[in-house]
C-alpha positions as a printed Julia matrix, in Angstrom:
132×3 Matrix{Float64}:
 -10.18   12.58    2.59
  -8.86   10.63    0.19
  -5.58   12.43   -0.43
  -5.1    12.35    3.53
  -5.38    8.76    3.94
  -2.87    7.63    1.29
  -0.48   10.49    1.79
  -0.89    8.78    5.16
  -0.1     5.03    3.83
   3.13    6.88    1.73
   4.23    8.51    5.12
   4.04    5.17    7.49
   6.73    3.5     6.0
   8.95    6.09    6.73
   7.49    5.77   10.35
   7.96    2.47   10.8
  12.09    3.23    8.94
  12.73    5.39   11.45
  11.26    2.65   14.27
  13.62    0.47   14.12
  16.29    2.81   15.33
  14.46    2.42   18.45
  15.86   -0.06   21.16
  15.58   -3.77   20.6
  13.19   -5.46   21.67
  11.33   -1.94   22.54
   7.02   -3.2    22.17
   7.25    0.18   20.05
   9.32   -0.83   17.84
   7.34   -4.34   17.22
   4.19   -2.87   16.65
   5.0     0.15   14.67
   6.66   -1.99   11.85
   4.77   -5.42   12.15
   1.89   -3.12   11.53
   3.18   -1.89    8.95
   4.69   -4.94    7.29
   1.29   -5.98    7.49
  -0.91   -3.67    6.12
   0.72   -0.46    4.35
   2.73   -2.19    1.16
  -0.47   -4.5    -0.05
  -3.21   -0.87    0.92
  -1.14    0.76   -1.05
  -1.12   -1.86   -3.8
  -5.1    -2.21   -3.21
  -5.34    1.46   -3.7
  -3.22    1.67   -7.29
  -6.29   -1.57   -8.65
  -9.07    0.31   -6.65
 -10.68    2.82   -9.46
 -10.48   -0.44  -11.68
 -13.34   -2.43   -9.64
 -16.38   -1.94   -9.97
 -17.75    1.37   -8.75
 -21.03    0.38   -7.16
 -20.23   -0.39   -2.92
 -21.02   -3.61   -1.36
 -20.43   -3.67    2.26
 -18.21   -6.44    1.66
 -15.51   -4.33    0.3
 -14.44   -3.35    3.36
 -13.48   -6.69    4.2
 -12.59   -7.99    0.9
 -10.26   -4.84    0.52
  -8.5    -5.47    4.25
  -7.85   -9.05    3.37
  -6.38   -8.97   -0.1
  -4.06   -5.93    1.48
  -3.01   -8.11    4.17
  -2.53  -11.1     2.17
  -0.9    -8.75   -0.84
   1.49   -7.0     2.21
   2.82  -10.57    2.69
   3.21  -11.4    -0.16
   5.9    -8.44   -0.76
   7.26   -8.93    2.18
   8.18  -12.56    1.47
   9.64  -11.85   -1.94
  11.49   -8.44   -1.07
  12.62  -10.86    1.6
  13.79  -13.51   -0.26
  15.7   -11.36   -3.09
  18.01  -10.05    0.26
  18.27  -13.69    1.43
  19.63  -14.65   -2.41
  21.96  -12.14   -2.68
  23.78  -12.88    0.31
  22.76   -9.34    1.74
  19.72   -9.29    3.85
  18.75   -6.52    7.18
  15.78   -6.13    8.78
  15.94   -2.4     7.41
  17.24   -3.12    4.09
  14.37   -5.18    3.6
  11.75   -2.64    5.14
  13.75    0.35    3.05
  12.39   -1.35   -0.07
   8.89   -1.95    1.53
   8.81    2.09    2.41
   9.67    2.64   -1.48
   6.95    0.41   -2.91
   4.18    2.31   -1.21
   5.19    5.5    -1.3
   5.5     5.17   -5.29
   1.97    3.04   -5.14
   0.61    4.89   -2.72
   1.75    8.58   -4.78
  -0.05    6.46   -8.13
  -2.98    5.86   -6.75
  -2.8    10.28   -5.97
  -2.14   11.06   -9.22
  -4.98    8.27  -10.78
  -7.34    9.71   -8.09
  -7.07   13.44  -10.2
  -8.68   11.97  -13.76
 -11.8    12.93  -15.19
 -14.99   10.95  -14.51
 -17.02    9.88  -16.82
 -19.39   11.62  -18.75
 -22.48    9.9   -17.13
 -21.3    10.82  -13.26
 -19.53    7.76  -13.09
 -16.12    6.85  -12.21
 -14.09    5.7   -14.0
 -14.03    1.62  -14.34
 -12.31    0.72  -16.94
  -8.89    1.66  -17.51
  -9.13    1.01  -21.35
 -12.08    3.04  -22.02
 -12.35    6.25  -23.68
 -13.72    9.55  -22.58
């Protein structure tokens, strides 16, 4: 199930990029691109760091991850936009393309980390520096 979510996360950026070709001011274009910009880049980065977090789950984990994802998405959007503005080449599609790339790389990185073997006691590996 996590594999499907990570693949959907990676593909969501391409859907948002295609949505920019809809007419300007279209509600579908606005909902798709804003939804992507607010959640997906941060969610992909959080998915990379997820195995590092403690292995036991708490009931507040979902809310914490959602807030962290939104905050990271906004921060990444600001950083990428600022670089484009300072370079004098700002375009919405250009910024979105970079964020799609960041989201895709992070999602596939998290997908590759998902298949690491578990520890001998059956718990997932929580520290990447730990030995086998």
